[in-house]
Amino acid sequence: MSYIDAHVHVWSDDFNRYPLDGSFQKSDMKPPTFLPEELFCHTAPADVSRIVLIQMSFYGFNNSYMLEVIEKHPSIFSGIAVINHNMENLESEMIQLANRGVRGFRVHPTNATTGTWLDTTGYKRMFSIGAEHNLAICPLINPDDLPDVARECQQFPDTPVIIDHLCRIGANDPIQESQIDSLCNLAKYPRVMVKVSAFYALGQKSPPYDDLNYLIYRVYQAFGPERMMWASDCPYQVKDHTYQDSIDLIKNGLEFLSEEDVDQILRKTAEDFFFLN
């Protein structure tokens, strides 16, 4: 059975066709490229046949490289874009991107204090449009930002929301029970899902990642497998670890998961949202 990787970045060194955003330089691109062909070298041996691409920050709001990769491999890729939430034609832009294979939009705090970053007209429009058109809002956040997201989920309960990388619990500090509680409290909003991903960056940051078992178990108890999706966060997963290290935690490392749960998390949750619309 084949699986789905719900979070991968790709980029090119063709700077003429795909110029970098002004806040980035070529030296920031490590590795220098991560092309689909390089990605497939990792996914094919692991029986991963479909992938959700996340717009790479190197390109800012210019999603053209990701969109072209999706269009070249339409049966393999879906996408999550990054757009300017303050643009006047926000709804038409989101719909246009949806028509090109995008199913969600990444958001994250920038130059704003915790508690206020989502409190803008633009973000509220994004949540409203997401609810109307079944397009996900995908927050890249730390645990301190969870109350901000919870307020929007309460205001827009029909908006699909997908939390990246277990909310980065354990990325910068030891895993804390209070942070797990805060993430699991979002489960009361039925359209919130969680990416179980980026294991290389969480907790002890070392395979087999078994120190993450309790965190994942708590998320499993709160959300259920139907709202959990595995992802690698390539190419960063394969910088010092292997792709198989990541997928093996779900396949073989969590004794509380049934075979059906494993299939749900490794394939079906992402399939139902990103590939069946």
Coordinates of N, CA and C in Angstrom, one line a residue, residues 50-174:
R50 N 2.3 9.9 -3.2 CA 1.7 11.3 -3.4 C 2.2 12.2 -2.3
I51 N 2.3 13.5 -2.6 CA 3.0 14.4 -1.8 C 2.2 15.8 -1.8
V52 N 2.2 16.4 -0.6 CA 1.7 17.8 -0.5 C 2.9 18.7 -0.4
L53 N 3.0 19.6 -1.4 CA 4.0 20.6 -1.4 C 3.6 21.8 -0.6
I54 N 4.6 22.4 0.1 CA 4.4 23.6 0.8 C 5.3 24.7 0.2
Q55 N 4.6 25.8 -0.2 CA 5.4 26.9 -0.8 C 6.6 27.2 0.1
M56 N 7.8 27.3 -0.6 CA 9.0 27.6 0.1 C 9.2 29.0 0.3
S57 N 9.6 29.4 1.5 CA 9.7 30.8 1.9 C 10.7 31.5 1.0
F58 N 11.7 30.8 0.4 CA 12.6 31.5 -0.5 C 11.9 32.4 -1.5
Y59 N 10.7 32.0 -1.9 CA 10.0 32.6 -3.0 C 9.0 33.6 -2.6
G60 N 8.8 33.8 -1.3 CA 7.8 34.8 -0.8 C 6.4 34.4 -1.3
F61 N 5.7 35.4 -1.9 CA 4.3 35.1 -2.3 C 4.3 34.6 -3.8
N62 N 5.4 34.4 -4.4 CA 5.5 33.9 -5.8 C 5.4 32.4 -5.7
N63 N 4.3 31.8 -5.9 CA 4.1 30.3 -5.9 C 4.4 29.6 -7.2
S64 N 5.0 30.3 -8.1 CA 5.0 29.8 -9.5 C 5.8 28.4 -9.6
Y65 N 6.9 28.3 -8.9 CA 7.6 27.1 -9.0 C 6.8 25.9 -8.5
M66 N 6.2 26.0 -7.3 CA 5.4 25.0 -6.8 C 4.2 24.6 -7.7
L67 N 3.6 25.6 -8.3 CA 2.5 25.4 -9.2 C 2.9 24.7 -10.4
E68 N 4.1 25.0 -10.9 CA 4.5 24.3 -12.1 C 4.9 22.8 -11.8
V69 N 5.4 22.6 -10.6 CA 5.7 21.2 -10.3 C 4.4 20.4 -10.1
I70 N 3.4 21.0 -9.5 CA 2.1 20.3 -9.4 C 1.5 20.1 -10.8
E71 N 1.6 21.0 -11.7 CA 1.0 20.8 -13.0 C 1.8 19.8 -13.9
K72 N 3.1 19.7 -13.6 CA 3.9 18.7 -14.3 C 3.6 17.3 -13.8
H73 N 3.2 17.1 -12.6 CA 2.9 15.8 -12.0 C 1.5 15.9 -11.3
P74 N 0.4 16.1 -12.0 CA -0.8 16.3 -11.3 C -1.4 15.1 -10.5
S75 N -1.0 13.9 -10.8 CA -1.4 12.8 -10.0 C -0.6 12.6 -8.8
I76 N 0.5 13.3 -8.6 CA 1.4 13.1 -7.5 C 1.3 14.2 -6.4
F77 N 1.1 15.4 -6.9 CA 1.3 16.6 -6.0 C 0.0 17.3 -5.7
S78 N -0.2 17.8 -4.5 CA -1.2 18.8 -4.1 C -0.3 19.9 -3.5
G79 N -1.0 21.0 -3.1 CA -0.1 22.1 -2.6 C -0.8 23.0 -1.5
I80 N 0.1 23.7 -0.8 CA -0.3 24.7 0.2 C 0.5 25.9 -0.2
A81 N -0.2 27.0 -0.5 CA 0.4 28.2 -1.0 C 0.6 29.2 0.1
V82 N 1.4 30.3 -0.2 CA 1.6 31.4 0.7 C 1.1 32.7 -0.1
I83 N 0.2 33.5 0.5 CA -0.2 34.6 -0.2 C -0.3 35.8 0.7
N84 N -0.4 37.0 0.2 CA -0.6 38.2 0.9 C -2.0 38.4 1.4
H85 N -2.2 38.2 2.7 CA -3.5 38.2 3.3 C -4.2 39.6 3.2
N86 N -3.4 40.6 2.9 CA -4.0 42.0 2.8 C -4.3 42.4 1.4
M87 N -4.2 41.5 0.4 CA -4.5 41.9 -1.0 C -6.0 42.1 -1.1
E88 N -6.3 43.0 -2.0 CA -7.7 43.3 -2.3 C -8.5 42.2 -2.9
N89 N -7.9 41.5 -3.8 CA -8.6 40.4 -4.5 C -8.3 39.0 -3.9
L90 N -8.4 39.0 -2.5 CA -8.0 37.8 -1.8 C -8.8 36.6 -2.2
E91 N -10.1 36.7 -2.3 CA -10.9 35.6 -2.6 C -10.7 35.0 -4.0
S92 N -10.6 35.9 -4.9 CA -10.3 35.4 -6.3 C -8.9 34.8 -6.4
E93 N -7.9 35.3 -5.7 CA -6.6 34.7 -5.7 C -6.6 33.3 -5.1
M94 N -7.3 33.1 -4.0 CA -7.4 31.8 -3.3 C -8.1 30.8 -4.2
I95 N -9.2 31.3 -4.9 CA -9.9 30.4 -5.7 C -9.1 30.0 -7.0
Q96 N -8.4 31.0 -7.5 CA -7.5 30.7 -8.7 C -6.5 29.7 -8.3
L97 N -5.9 29.8 -7.2 CA -4.8 28.9 -6.7 C -5.5 27.5 -6.5
A98 N -6.7 27.5 -5.9 CA -7.3 26.2 -5.7 C -7.6 25.5 -7.0
N99 N -7.9 26.2 -8.1 CA -8.1 25.6 -9.4 C -6.8 25.1 -10.0
R100 N -5.7 25.4 -9.4 CA -4.4 24.9 -9.9 C -3.7 23.9 -8.9
G101 N -4.6 23.4 -8.0 CA -4.1 22.3 -7.2 C -3.7 22.6 -5.8
V102 N -4.0 23.9 -5.4 CA -3.7 24.3 -4.0 C -5.0 24.0 -3.1
R103 N -4.7 23.4 -2.0 CA -5.8 23.0 -1.1 C -5.7 23.8 0.3
G104 N -4.6 24.5 0.5 CA -4.5 25.2 1.8 C -3.5 26.4 1.6
F105 N -3.5 27.2 2.7 CA -2.7 28.4 2.7 C -1.9 28.5 4.1
R106 N -0.6 28.6 4.0 CA 0.2 28.7 5.2 C 0.2 30.1 5.8
V107 N 0.0 30.1 7.1 CA 0.1 31.4 7.8 C 1.0 31.2 9.0
H108 N 1.7 32.3 9.4 CA 2.6 32.3 10.6 C 2.8 33.7 11.1
P109 N 3.1 33.8 12.4 CA 3.3 35.2 12.9 C 4.6 35.8 12.3
T110 N 4.5 37.1 12.0 CA 5.6 37.9 11.5 C 5.5 39.3 12.1
N111 N 6.6 39.6 12.8 CA 6.7 40.9 13.4 C 5.4 41.3 14.2
A112 N 4.8 40.4 14.9 CA 3.6 40.7 15.7 C 3.7 40.0 17.0
T113 N 3.2 40.6 18.0 CA 3.2 40.0 19.3 C 2.2 38.9 19.5
T114 N 2.5 37.9 20.3 CA 1.6 36.8 20.5 C 0.3 37.4 21.0
G115 N -0.8 36.9 20.4 CA -2.1 37.3 20.8 C -2.8 38.3 19.9
T116 N -2.0 38.8 18.9 CA -2.6 39.8 18.0 C -2.4 39.5 16.5
W117 N -1.5 38.6 16.2 CA -1.1 38.4 14.8 C -2.2 38.0 13.9
L118 N -3.2 37.2 14.4 CA -4.3 36.8 13.5 C -5.5 37.8 13.6
D119 N -5.4 38.8 14.4 CA -6.5 39.8 14.6 C -6.4 40.9 13.6
T120 N -6.5 40.5 12.3 CA -6.5 41.5 11.2 C -7.6 41.1 10.3
T121 N -8.1 42.1 9.5 CA -9.1 41.9 8.6 C -8.8 40.9 7.5
G122 N -7.5 41.0 7.1 CA -7.0 40.0 6.0 C -7.1 38.6 6.5
Y123 N -6.6 38.3 7.7 CA -6.6 36.9 8.1 C -8.1 36.4 8.4
K124 N -8.9 37.3 8.9 CA -10.3 36.9 9.1 C -11.0 36.6 7.8
R125 N -10.6 37.4 6.7 CA -11.2 37.1 5.4 C -10.7 35.7 4.9
M126 N -9.4 35.4 5.2 CA -8.9 34.1 4.8 C -9.7 33.0 5.5
F127 N -9.9 33.1 6.7 CA -10.6 32.1 7.5 C -12.1 31.9 6.9
S128 N -12.7 33.1 6.6 CA -14.1 33.0 6.1 C -14.1 32.4 4.7
I129 N -13.1 32.7 3.8 CA -13.1 32.2 2.5 C -12.7 30.7 2.6
G130 N -11.8 30.3 3.5 CA -11.5 28.9 3.7 C -12.7 28.1 4.0
A131 N -13.6 28.6 4.9 CA -14.8 27.9 5.3 C -15.7 27.8 4.1
E132 N -15.9 28.8 3.3 CA -16.8 28.8 2.2 C -16.4 27.8 1.1
H133 N -15.1 27.7 0.9 CA -14.5 26.9 -0.3 C -13.8 25.7 0.2
N134 N -13.8 25.3 1.4 CA -13.2 24.1 2.0 C -11.7 24.2 1.7
L135 N -11.0 25.3 2.0 CA -9.6 25.5 1.8 C -9.0 25.7 3.2
A136 N -7.9 25.0 3.4 CA -7.4 24.9 4.8 C -6.5 26.1 5.1
I137 N -6.6 26.6 6.3 CA -5.6 27.5 6.9 C -4.6 26.7 7.6
C138 N -3.3 26.9 7.4 CA -2.2 26.0 7.9 C -1.2 26.7 8.7
P139 N -1.5 26.9 10.0 CA -0.6 27.7 10.8 C 0.8 27.0 11.1
L140 N 1.9 27.7 10.9 CA 3.2 27.3 11.3 C 3.4 28.1 12.6
I141 N 3.3 27.5 13.7 CA 3.3 28.2 15.0 C 4.0 27.4 16.1
N142 N 4.3 28.2 17.2 CA 4.8 27.6 18.4 C 3.6 27.5 19.4
P143 N 3.8 26.7 20.5 CA 2.7 26.5 21.4 C 2.1 27.8 22.0
D144 N 2.9 28.9 22.1 CA 2.4 30.1 22.7 C 1.4 30.7 21.8
D145 N 1.3 30.3 20.5 CA 0.4 30.9 19.5 C -0.9 30.1 19.5
L146 N -1.0 29.0 20.2 CA -2.3 28.2 20.1 C -3.5 29.0 20.5
P147 N -3.5 29.8 21.6 CA -4.7 30.5 21.9 C -5.2 31.5 20.8
D148 N -4.3 32.0 20.0 CA -4.6 32.9 18.9 C -5.4 32.1 17.9
V149 N -4.9 30.9 17.5 CA -5.6 30.0 16.6 C -6.9 29.6 17.1
A150 N -7.0 29.3 18.4 CA -8.2 28.8 19.0 C -9.3 29.8 18.9
R151 N -9.0 31.1 19.0 CA -10.0 32.2 18.9 C -10.6 32.2 17.5
E152 N -9.7 32.0 16.5 CA -10.2 32.0 15.1 C -11.1 30.8 14.8
C153 N -10.7 29.6 15.4 CA -11.5 28.4 15.2 C -12.8 28.6 15.8
Q154 N -12.9 29.3 16.9 CA -14.2 29.5 17.6 C -15.1 30.4 16.7
Q155 N -14.4 31.4 16.1 CA -15.2 32.3 15.3 C -15.6 31.7 13.9
F156 N -14.7 30.9 13.4 CA -14.9 30.3 12.1 C -14.8 28.7 12.2
P157 N -15.8 28.1 12.8 CA -15.7 26.7 13.1 C -15.8 25.8 11.9
D158 N -16.2 26.3 10.7 CA -16.3 25.5 9.5 C -15.0 25.6 8.7
T159 N -14.0 26.4 9.1 CA -12.8 26.5 8.4 C -11.9 25.3 8.6
P160 N -11.4 24.6 7.6 CA -10.4 23.6 7.9 C -9.1 24.2 8.4
V161 N -8.5 23.7 9.4 CA -7.3 24.2 10.0 C -6.3 23.0 10.2
I162 N -5.1 23.1 9.7 CA -4.1 22.1 9.8 C -2.9 22.6 10.5
I163 N -2.6 22.1 11.7 CA -1.5 22.6 12.5 C -0.2 21.9 12.0
D164 N 0.8 22.6 11.7 CA 2.1 22.0 11.2 C 2.9 21.4 12.4
H165 N 3.5 20.3 12.2 CA 4.6 19.8 13.0 C 4.3 19.7 14.5
L166 N 3.1 19.2 14.8 CA 2.7 19.0 16.2 C 2.9 20.3 17.0
C167 N 2.6 21.4 16.3 CA 2.8 22.7 16.8 C 4.2 23.0 17.3
R168 N 5.2 22.3 16.8 CA 6.6 22.5 17.2 C 6.8 22.3 18.7
I169 N 6.0 21.5 19.3 CA 6.2 21.2 20.7 C 7.5 20.4 20.9
G170 N 8.4 20.9 21.7 CA 9.7 20.2 21.9 C 10.7 20.7 20.9
A171 N 10.4 21.7 20.1 CA 11.4 22.2 19.1 C 12.5 23.0 19.8
N172 N 12.1 23.9 20.7 CA 13.0 24.9 21.3 C 13.1 24.7 22.8
D173 N 12.2 23.9 23.4 CA 12.2 23.7 24.9 C 11.8 22.2 25.1
P174 N 12.1 21.7 26.3 CA 11.6 20.4 26.6 C 10.1 20.3 26.4

